[in-house]
Amino acid sequence: MNFSKLVPNVFYQDITDGLKLFVDCLEFEVSYNELHAPQRFCVLAKGDLRINLFEDANLAKEHNPEFRLVTNDIEGVYSKVSSSHPEFLHPNLNTVTLRPWGAREFALTDKQLGIVIQQW
């Protein structure tokens, strides 16, 4: 088997929370938009990365994912995020930290999910 991408589905009670994190803070773009539909949905893209955001209060209560974004410039990402959107820094990993497994990491969180930014 050969796979080329993993595209997560993330459910929010209010999809605008996800748009603030991914579009405003992490600079993803909305590549497909059903934000005015009764069941709000959009696809976000940044380079080869894709994320599907859904507005569904029931599923948002059941699913609180955590995933990792790997970068080759963690200091640059941290500098930009911490100055523009410090409210998303996770209280337990709010600075770039060398972890025992060798990665340098910091974390973000919003009302729905956690994202660890890491550099190997």
Tab-separated table of N, CA, C and O in Angstrom:
chain	number	residue	atom	x	y	z
A	1	MET	N	0.835	-1.186	0.000
A	1	MET	CA	0.000	0.000	0.000
A	1	MET	C	0.876	1.244	0.000
A	1	MET	O	1.892	1.282	0.674
A	2	ASN	N	0.426	2.228	-0.722
A	2	ASN	CA	1.159	3.485	-0.798
A	2	ASN	C	0.175	4.629	-0.598
A	2	ASN	O	-0.843	4.706	-1.287
A	3	PHE	N	0.457	5.500	0.357
A	3	PHE	CA	-0.392	6.651	0.635
A	3	PHE	C	0.407	7.920	0.412
A	3	PHE	O	1.610	7.951	0.646
A	4	SER	N	-0.249	8.982	-0.012
A	4	SER	CA	0.473	10.228	-0.250
A	4	SER	C	0.086	11.342	0.713
A	4	SER	O	0.818	12.309	0.860
A	5	LYS	N	-1.074	11.240	1.372
A	5	LYS	CA	-1.509	12.279	2.300
A	5	LYS	C	-2.426	11.689	3.348
A	5	LYS	O	-3.088	10.674	3.108
A	6	LEU	N	-2.512	12.369	4.478
A	6	LEU	CA	-3.511	12.099	5.496
A	6	LEU	C	-4.266	13.405	5.693
A	6	LEU	O	-3.660	14.448	5.961
A	7	VAL	N	-5.579	13.392	5.502
A	7	VAL	CA	-6.381	14.608	5.588
A	7	VAL	C	-7.355	14.457	6.753
A	7	VAL	O	-8.337	13.714	6.655
A	8	PRO	N	-7.108	15.143	7.864
A	8	PRO	CA	-7.991	14.998	9.022
A	8	PRO	C	-9.298	15.772	8.850
A	8	PRO	O	-9.348	16.818	8.205
A	9	ASN	N	-10.346	15.238	9.451
A	9	ASN	CA	-11.612	15.927	9.608
A	9	ASN	C	-11.661	16.445	11.039
A	9	ASN	O	-11.456	15.673	11.982
A	10	VAL	N	-11.934	17.726	11.202
A	10	VAL	CA	-12.017	18.325	12.532
A	10	VAL	C	-13.405	18.937	12.680
A	10	VAL	O	-13.846	19.703	11.824
A	11	PHE	N	-14.076	18.590	13.766
A	11	PHE	CA	-15.432	19.049	14.030
A	11	PHE	C	-15.414	20.139	15.093
A	11	PHE	O	-14.797	19.968	16.154
A	12	TYR	N	-16.089	21.228	14.822
A	12	TYR	CA	-16.198	22.357	15.746
A	12	TYR	C	-17.663	22.635	16.060
A	12	TYR	O	-18.526	22.476	15.195
A	13	GLN	N	-17.918	23.089	17.275
A	13	GLN	CA	-19.251	23.596	17.586
A	13	GLN	C	-19.509	24.859	16.776
A	13	GLN	O	-20.605	25.082	16.294
A	14	ASP	N	-18.481	25.700	16.638
A	14	ASP	CA	-18.547	26.913	15.818
A	14	ASP	C	-17.323	26.911	14.905
A	14	ASP	O	-16.188	27.068	15.374
A	15	ILE	N	-17.535	26.728	13.627
A	15	ILE	CA	-16.438	26.582	12.660
A	15	ILE	C	-15.526	27.814	12.629
A	15	ILE	O	-14.354	27.711	12.273
A	16	THR	N	-16.021	28.971	13.033
A	16	THR	CA	-15.180	30.173	13.022
A	16	THR	C	-14.009	30.040	14.002
A	16	THR	O	-12.968	30.660	13.786
A	17	ASP	N	-14.160	29.213	15.041
A	17	ASP	CA	-13.027	28.961	15.948
A	17	ASP	C	-11.883	28.296	15.188
A	17	ASP	O	-10.721	28.655	15.341
A	18	GLY	N	-12.195	27.315	14.357
A	18	GLY	CA	-11.175	26.643	13.551
A	18	GLY	C	-10.566	27.554	12.510
A	18	GLY	O	-9.369	27.494	12.244
A	19	LEU	N	-11.384	28.421	11.932
A	19	LEU	CA	-10.863	29.362	10.939
A	19	LEU	C	-9.895	30.353	11.576
A	19	LEU	O	-8.887	30.720	10.968
A	20	LYS	N	-10.159	30.762	12.801
A	20	LYS	CA	-9.239	31.674	13.497
A	20	LYS	C	-7.879	31.012	13.702
A	20	LYS	O	-6.837	31.634	13.495
A	21	LEU	N	-7.895	29.743	14.125
A	21	LEU	CA	-6.633	29.042	14.374
A	21	LEU	C	-5.893	28.742	13.075
A	21	LEU	O	-4.726	29.098	12.920
A	22	PHE	N	-6.563	28.101	12.129
A	22	PHE	CA	-5.869	27.638	10.935
A	22	PHE	C	-5.633	28.732	9.898
A	22	PHE	O	-4.562	28.791	9.302
A	23	VAL	N	-6.602	29.582	9.655
A	23	VAL	CA	-6.462	30.608	8.619
A	23	VAL	C	-5.766	31.843	9.173
A	23	VAL	O	-4.751	32.295	8.640
A	24	ASP	N	-6.290	32.408	10.260
A	24	ASP	CA	-5.717	33.643	10.803
A	24	ASP	C	-4.343	33.416	11.425
A	24	ASP	O	-3.414	34.178	11.179
A	25	CYS	N	-4.203	32.358	12.221
A	25	CYS	CA	-2.954	32.132	12.952
A	25	CYS	C	-1.920	31.354	12.130
A	25	CYS	O	-0.775	31.780	12.023
A	26	LEU	N	-2.306	30.219	11.561
A	26	LEU	CA	-1.345	29.349	10.866
A	26	LEU	C	-1.293	29.571	9.353
A	26	LEU	O	-0.563	28.882	8.653
A	27	GLU	N	-2.061	30.510	8.853
A	27	GLU	CA	-2.004	30.961	7.463
A	27	GLU	C	-2.384	29.901	6.434
A	27	GLU	O	-1.853	29.874	5.336
A	28	PHE	N	-3.320	29.018	6.785
A	28	PHE	CA	-3.923	28.143	5.792
A	28	PHE	C	-4.879	28.989	4.961
A	28	PHE	O	-5.288	30.075	5.372
A	29	GLU	N	-5.255	28.496	3.797
A	29	GLU	CA	-6.225	29.169	2.941
A	29	GLU	C	-7.465	28.305	2.809
A	29	GLU	O	-7.377	27.073	2.834
A	30	VAL	N	-8.609	28.934	2.665
A	30	VAL	CA	-9.846	28.207	2.402
A	30	VAL	C	-9.854	27.850	0.921
A	30	VAL	O	-9.918	28.728	0.068
A	31	SER	N	-9.748	26.553	0.608
A	31	SER	CA	-9.714	26.138	-0.795
A	31	SER	C	-11.077	25.656	-1.283
A	31	SER	O	-11.290	25.552	-2.488
A	32	TYR	N	-11.982	25.343	-0.366
A	32	TYR	CA	-13.364	24.995	-0.716
A	32	TYR	C	-14.235	25.519	0.407
A	32	TYR	O	-13.901	25.388	1.585
A	33	ASN	N	-15.386	26.094	0.039
A	33	ASN	CA	-16.146	26.859	1.009
A	33	ASN	C	-17.633	26.529	0.928
A	33	ASN	O	-18.265	26.767	-0.099
A	34	GLU	N	-18.162	25.973	2.001
A	34	GLU	CA	-19.607	25.826	2.197
A	34	GLU	C	-19.975	26.476	3.527
A	34	GLU	O	-20.728	25.936	4.320
A	35	LEU	N	-19.407	27.645	3.776
A	35	LEU	CA	-19.613	28.323	5.056
A	35	LEU	C	-20.996	28.952	5.183
A	35	LEU	O	-21.409	29.312	6.282
A	36	HIS	N	-21.725	29.077	4.080
A	36	HIS	CA	-23.070	29.646	4.140
A	36	HIS	C	-24.152	28.571	4.031
A	36	HIS	O	-25.333	28.891	4.003
A	37	ALA	N	-23.740	27.317	3.972
A	37	ALA	CA	-24.687	26.204	3.897
A	37	ALA	C	-25.243	25.897	5.290
A	37	ALA	O	-24.646	26.272	6.304
A	38	PRO	N	-26.372	25.205	5.362
A	38	PRO	CA	-26.915	24.831	6.681
A	38	PRO	C	-25.940	23.988	7.509
A	38	PRO	O	-25.837	24.149	8.714
A	39	GLN	N	-25.221	23.069	6.871
A	39	GLN	CA	-24.166	22.278	7.523
A	39	GLN	C	-22.838	22.877	7.083
A	39	GLN	O	-22.295	22.492	6.048
A	40	ARG	N	-22.303	23.821	7.862
A	40	ARG	CA	-21.104	24.540	7.423
A	40	ARG	C	-19.894	23.619	7.351
A	40	ARG	O	-19.663	22.800	8.241
A	41	PHE	N	-19.102	23.799	6.284
A	41	PHE	CA	-17.968	22.934	5.985
A	41	PHE	C	-16.993	23.715	5.110
A	41	PHE	O	-17.389	24.572	4.331
A	42	CYS	N	-15.704	23.432	5.264
A	42	CYS	CA	-14.713	23.979	4.342
A	42	CYS	C	-13.476	23.103	4.333
A	42	CYS	O	-13.226	22.329	5.254
A	43	VAL	N	-12.717	23.232	3.252
A	43	VAL	CA	-11.426	22.559	3.127
A	43	VAL	C	-10.366	23.645	3.215
A	43	VAL	O	-10.445	24.660	2.526
A	44	LEU	N	-9.393	23.413	4.075
A	44	LEU	CA	-8.280	24.342	4.224
A	44	LEU	C	-7.036	23.720	3.619
A	44	LEU	O	-6.843	22.501	3.682
A	45	ALA	N	-6.177	24.566	3.052
A	45	ALA	CA	-4.964	24.076	2.402
A	45	ALA	C	-3.794	24.990	2.721
A	45	ALA	O	-3.951	26.199	2.892
A	46	LYS	N	-2.633	24.375	2.802
A	46	LYS	CA	-1.362	25.100	2.926
A	46	LYS	C	-0.315	24.191	2.316
A	46	LYS	O	0.010	23.140	2.885
A	47	GLY	N	0.163	24.541	1.138
A	47	GLY	CA	1.090	23.654	0.436
A	47	GLY	C	0.410	22.326	0.155
A	47	GLY	O	-0.692	22.286	-0.388
A	48	ASP	N	1.029	21.225	0.549
A	48	ASP	CA	0.456	19.896	0.350
A	48	ASP	C	-0.446	19.451	1.490
A	48	ASP	O	-0.981	18.343	1.459
A	49	LEU	N	-0.627	20.279	2.501
A	49	LEU	CA	-1.459	19.926	3.652
A	49	LEU	C	-2.922	20.268	3.377
A	49	LEU	O	-3.223	21.296	2.776
A	50	ARG	N	-3.827	19.429	3.845
A	50	ARG	CA	-5.264	19.664	3.738
A	50	ARG	C	-5.918	19.306	5.072
A	50	ARG	O	-5.538	18.320	5.710
A	51	ILE	N	-6.933	20.069	5.437
A	51	ILE	CA	-7.728	19.810	6.632
A	51	ILE	C	-9.174	20.118	6.283
A	51	ILE	O	-9.466	21.163	5.693
A	52	ASN	N	-10.071	19.219	6.655
A	52	ASN	CA	-11.499	19.453	6.472
A	52	ASN	C	-12.083	19.927	7.796
A	52	ASN	O	-11.949	19.235	8.811
A	53	LEU	N	-12.730	21.084	7.788
A	53	LEU	CA	-13.405	21.588	8.988
A	53	LEU	C	-14.907	21.455	8.806
A	53	LEU	O	-15.448	21.824	7.758
A	54	PHE	N	-15.569	20.946	9.837
A	54	PHE	CA	-17.013	20.781	9.841
A	54	PHE	C	-17.588	21.475	11.069
A	54	PHE	O	-16.975	21.449	12.136
A	55	GLU	N	-18.769	22.041	10.920
A	55	GLU	CA	-19.479	22.557	12.083
A	55	GLU	C	-20.553	21.535	12.448
A	55	GLU	O	-21.514	21.319	11.694
A	56	ASP	N	-20.346	20.867	13.583
A	56	ASP	CA	-21.278	19.859	14.070
A	56	ASP	C	-21.098	19.757	15.582
A	56	ASP	O	-20.122	19.174	16.054
A	57	ALA	N	-22.009	20.333	16.318
A	57	ALA	CA	-21.874	20.417	17.780
A	57	ALA	C	-21.805	19.038	18.430
A	57	ALA	O	-21.007	18.823	19.351
A	58	ASN	N	-22.615	18.089	17.964
A	58	ASN	CA	-22.604	16.756	18.571
A	58	ASN	C	-21.283	16.048	18.349
A	58	ASN	O	-20.709	15.474	19.277
A	59	LEU	N	-20.780	16.062	17.120
A	59	LEU	CA	-19.504	15.398	16.856
A	59	LEU	C	-18.341	16.136	17.517
A	59	LEU	O	-17.360	15.512	17.929
A	60	ALA	N	-18.438	17.452	17.626
A	60	ALA	CA	-17.376	18.216	18.294
A	60	ALA	C	-17.252	17.802	19.763
A	60	ALA	O	-16.145	17.773	20.308
A	61	LYS	N	-18.361	17.458	20.390
A	61	LYS	CA	-18.322	17.013	21.793
A	61	LYS	C	-17.639	15.660	21.938
A	61	LYS	O	-17.069	15.360	22.976
A	62	GLU	N	-17.686	14.844	20.885
A	62	GLU	CA	-17.115	13.495	20.929
A	62	GLU	C	-15.655	13.429	20.502
A	62	GLU	O	-14.954	12.500	20.857
A	63	HIS	N	-15.221	14.383	19.684
A	63	HIS	CA	-13.889	14.307	19.068
A	63	HIS	C	-13.046	15.523	19.429
A	63	HIS	O	-13.374	16.637	19.056
A	64	ASN	N	-11.958	15.290	20.126
A	64	ASN	CA	-10.991	16.337	20.457
A	64	ASN	C	-9.610	15.871	20.012
A	64	ASN	O	-8.813	15.385	20.808
A	65	PRO	N	-9.302	16.018	18.726
A	65	PRO	CA	-8.046	15.478	18.201
A	65	PRO	C	-6.818	16.283	18.619
A	65	PRO	O	-6.913	17.440	19.011
A	66	GLU	N	-5.691	15.615	18.522
A	66	GLU	CA	-4.393	16.266	18.643
A	66	GLU	C	-3.551	15.751	17.488
A	66	GLU	O	-3.552	14.558	17.206
A	67	PHE	N	-2.875	16.655	16.813
A	67	PHE	CA	-1.973	16.226	15.764
A	67	PHE	C	-0.745	17.115	15.743
A	67	PHE	O	-0.661	18.097	16.457
A	68	ARG	N	0.219	16.744	14.925
A	68	ARG	CA	1.506	17.428	14.874
A	68	ARG	C	1.743	18.011	13.488
A	68	ARG	O	1.435	17.375	12.494
A	69	LEU	N	2.300	19.207	13.480
A	69	LEU	CA	2.773	19.837	12.247
A	69	LEU	C	4.288	19.923	12.356
A	69	LEU	O	4.811	20.467	13.332
A	70	VAL	N	4.988	19.394	11.387
A	70	VAL	CA	6.450	19.394	11.384
A	70	VAL	C	6.926	20.563	10.530
A	70	VAL	O	6.408	20.803	9.442
A	71	THR	N	7.918	21.277	11.025
A	71	THR	CA	8.492	22.423	10.328
A	71	THR	C	10.006	22.315	10.330
A	71	THR	O	10.580	21.583	11.140
A	72	ASN	N	10.648	23.056	9.471
A	72	ASN	CA	12.102	23.149	9.510
A	72	ASN	C	12.542	24.514	10.043
A	72	ASN	O	13.716	24.852	9.983
A	73	ASP	N	11.589	25.294	10.560
A	73	ASP	CA	11.879	26.615	11.126
A	73	ASP	C	11.001	26.876	12.345
A	73	ASP	O	10.162	27.760	12.348
A	74	ILE	N	11.198	26.083	13.392
A	74	ILE	CA	10.327	26.193	14.564
A	74	ILE	C	10.442	27.553	15.243
A	74	ILE	O	9.464	28.094	15.731
A	75	GLU	N	11.634	28.138	15.250
A	75	GLU	CA	11.802	29.450	15.872
A	75	GLU	C	11.002	30.519	15.127
A	75	GLU	O	10.383	31.384	15.736
A	76	GLY	N	11.007	30.444	13.793
A	76	GLY	CA	10.242	31.397	12.997
A	76	GLY	C	8.747	31.245	13.207
A	76	GLY	O	8.017	32.232	13.343
A	77	VAL	N	8.268	29.985	13.233
A	77	VAL	CA	6.840	29.735	13.464
A	77	VAL	C	6.456	30.220	14.861
A	77	VAL	O	5.449	30.914	15.032
A	78	TYR	N	7.271	29.864	15.852
A	78	TYR	CA	6.970	30.279	17.225
A	78	TYR	C	6.940	31.803	17.348
A	78	TYR	O	6.027	32.368	17.967
A	79	SER	N	7.903	32.467	16.763
A	79	SER	CA	7.965	33.924	16.836
A	79	SER	C	6.706	34.553	16.254
A	79	SER	O	6.107	35.453	16.849
A	80	LYS	N	6.300	34.064	15.104
A	80	LYS	CA	5.122	34.628	14.438
A	80	LYS	C	3.848	34.343	15.232
A	80	LYS	O	3.035	35.240	15.475
A	81	VAL	N	3.656	33.099	15.646
A	81	VAL	CA	2.438	32.721	16.375
A	81	VAL	C	2.381	33.400	17.742
A	81	VAL	O	1.344	33.926	18.144
A	82	SER	N	3.488	33.406	18.466
A	82	SER	CA	3.467	33.977	19.816
A	82	SER	C	3.257	35.481	19.802
A	82	SER	O	2.697	36.038	20.749
A	83	SER	N	3.654	36.149	18.720
A	83	SER	CA	3.426	37.595	18.661
A	83	SER	C	2.051	37.943	18.093
A	83	SER	O	1.450	38.934	18.486
A	84	SER	N	1.535	37.119	17.179
A	84	SER	CA	0.249	37.457	16.559
A	84	SER	C	-0.956	36.809	17.238
A	84	SER	O	-2.042	37.381	17.245
A	85	HIS	N	-0.800	35.619	17.809
A	85	HIS	CA	-1.914	34.881	18.401
A	85	HIS	C	-1.481	34.145	19.675
A	85	HIS	O	-1.610	32.920	19.775
A	86	PRO	N	-0.976	34.851	20.682
A	86	PRO	CA	-0.501	34.185	21.896
A	86	PRO	C	-1.594	33.423	22.638
A	86	PRO	O	-1.294	32.501	23.402
A	87	GLU	N	-2.852	33.766	22.390
A	87	GLU	CA	-3.954	33.075	23.066
A	87	GLU	C	-4.049	31.606	22.672
A	87	GLU	O	-4.668	30.805	23.385
A	88	PHE	N	-3.420	31.206	21.563
A	88	PHE	CA	-3.449	29.812	21.143
A	88	PHE	C	-2.314	28.980	21.741
A	88	PHE	O	-2.310	27.756	21.606
A	89	LEU	N	-1.328	29.593	22.389
A	89	LEU	CA	-0.229	28.819	22.982
A	89	LEU	C	-0.761	27.949	24.113
A	89	LEU	O	-1.470	28.417	24.999
A	90	HIS	N	-0.418	26.671	24.061
A	90	HIS	CA	-0.877	25.723	25.079
A	90	HIS	C	-0.155	25.996	26.392
A	90	HIS	O	1.073	26.133	26.407
A	91	PRO	N	-0.862	26.058	27.517
A	91	PRO	CA	-0.215	26.390	28.790
A	91	PRO	C	0.844	25.380	29.234
A	91	PRO	O	1.766	25.734	29.966
A	92	ASN	N	0.761	24.144	28.775
A	92	ASN	CA	1.732	23.125	29.186
A	92	ASN	C	2.958	23.032	28.289
A	92	ASN	O	3.920	22.343	28.631
A	93	LEU	N	2.944	23.717	27.135
A	93	LEU	CA	4.086	23.680	26.220
A	93	LEU	C	4.078	24.969	25.396
A	93	LEU	O	3.948	24.967	24.191
A	94	ASN	N	4.209	26.105	26.102
A	94	ASN	CA	4.046	27.412	25.459
A	94	ASN	C	5.350	28.057	25.015
A	94	ASN	O	5.346	29.212	24.593
A	95	THR	N	6.460	27.337	25.108
A	95	THR	CA	7.738	27.796	24.561
A	95	THR	C	8.377	26.634	23.803
A	95	THR	O	8.043	25.464	24.030
A	96	VAL	N	9.303	26.946	22.918
A	96	VAL	CA	10.016	25.900	22.186
A	96	VAL	C	10.867	25.132	23.198
A	96	VAL	O	11.680	25.712	23.915
A	97	THR	N	10.646	23.819	23.253
A	97	THR	CA	11.273	22.967	24.254
A	97	THR	C	11.890	21.754	23.578
A	97	THR	O	11.239	21.117	22.742
A	98	LEU	N	13.126	21.428	23.945
A	98	LEU	CA	13.759	20.206	23.456
A	98	LEU	C	13.188	19.039	24.243
A	98	LEU	O	13.290	18.993	25.472
A	99	ARG	N	12.586	18.102	23.552
A	99	ARG	CA	11.943	16.961	24.193
A	99	ARG	C	12.928	15.795	24.294
A	99	ARG	O	13.890	15.717	23.519
A	100	PRO	N	12.703	14.840	25.219
A	100	PRO	CA	13.622	13.705	25.383
A	100	PRO	C	13.811	12.885	24.112
A	100	PRO	O	14.856	12.268	23.924
A	101	TRP	N	12.842	12.866	23.215
A	101	TRP	CA	12.946	12.078	21.980
A	101	TRP	C	13.675	12.818	20.871
A	101	TRP	O	13.782	12.330	19.760
A	102	GLY	N	14.180	14.027	21.174
A	102	GLY	CA	15.032	14.741	20.238
A	102	GLY	C	14.364	15.821	19.417
A	102	GLY	O	15.039	16.560	18.702
A	103	ALA	N	13.046	15.930	19.472
A	103	ALA	CA	12.342	16.973	18.725
A	103	ALA	C	12.257	18.240	19.567
A	103	ALA	O	12.172	18.187	20.795
A	104	ARG	N	12.286	19.377	18.890
A	104	ARG	CA	11.992	20.657	19.531
A	104	ARG	C	10.529	20.940	19.248
A	104	ARG	O	10.087	20.821	18.103
A	105	GLU	N	9.759	21.295	20.298
A	105	GLU	CA	8.318	21.411	20.150
A	105	GLU	C	7.747	22.566	20.948
A	105	GLU	O	8.302	22.969	21.966
A	106	PHE	N	6.615	23.074	20.478
A	106	PHE	CA	5.707	23.894	21.281
A	106	PHE	C	4.303	23.519	20.834
A	106	PHE	O	4.123	22.839	19.822
A	107	ALA	N	3.298	23.908	21.614
A	107	ALA	CA	1.946	23.449	21.317
A	107	ALA	C	0.949	24.598	21.276
A	107	ALA	O	1.131	25.631	21.925
A	108	LEU	N	-0.101	24.358	20.504
A	108	LEU	CA	-1.222	25.286	20.374
A	108	LEU	C	-2.501	24.558	20.762
A	108	LEU	O	-2.590	23.326	20.625
A	109	THR	N	-3.476	25.300	21.209
A	109	THR	CA	-4.781	24.723	21.491
A	109	THR	C	-5.851	25.777	21.284
A	109	THR	O	-5.602	26.969	21.445
A	110	ASP	N	-7.004	25.318	20.877
A	110	ASP	CA	-8.175	26.186	20.857
A	110	ASP	C	-9.272	25.442	21.616
A	110	ASP	O	-8.972	24.543	22.393
A	111	LYS	N	-10.504	25.759	21.399
A	111	LYS	CA	-11.599	25.125	22.135
A	111	LYS	C	-11.815	23.675	21.736
A	111	LYS	O	-12.510	22.943	22.437
A	112	GLN	N	-11.205	23.226	20.624
A	112	GLN	CA	-11.522	21.918	20.087
A	112	GLN	C	-10.344	20.949	19.977
A	112	GLN	O	-10.509	19.772	20.130
A	113	LEU	N	-9.141	21.433	19.685
A	113	LEU	CA	-8.058	20.501	19.420
A	113	LEU	C	-6.716	21.030	19.899
A	113	LEU	O	-6.593	22.191	20.294
A	114	GLY	N	-5.730	20.152	19.860
A	114	GLY	CA	-4.361	20.506	20.190
A	114	GLY	C	-3.465	20.249	18.995
A	114	GLY	O	-3.654	19.281	18.258
A	115	ILE	N	-2.500	21.136	18.792
A	115	ILE	CA	-1.532	20.977	17.715
A	115	ILE	C	-0.142	21.132	18.308
A	115	ILE	O	0.140	22.135	18.964
A	116	VAL	N	0.696	20.140	18.097
A	116	VAL	CA	2.092	20.241	18.488
A	116	VAL	C	2.877	20.612	17.241
A	116	VAL	O	2.800	19.941	16.215
A	117	ILE	N	3.604	21.730	17.337
A	117	ILE	CA	4.500	22.134	16.251
A	117	ILE	C	5.866	21.568	16.606
A	117	ILE	O	6.343	21.762	17.727
A	118	GLN	N	6.493	20.871	15.672
A	118	GLN	CA	7.754	20.223	16.016
A	118	GLN	C	8.769	20.323	14.892
A	118	GLN	O	8.417	20.445	13.720
A	119	GLN	N	10.022	20.284	15.314
A	119	GLN	CA	11.143	20.253	14.375
A	119	GLN	C	12.101	19.179	14.847
A	119	GLN	O	12.472	19.133	16.016
A	120	TRP	N	12.510	18.325	13.917
A	120	TRP	CA	13.470	17.250	14.230
A	120	TRP	C	14.852	17.682	13.806
A	120	TRP	O	15.071	18.334	12.864
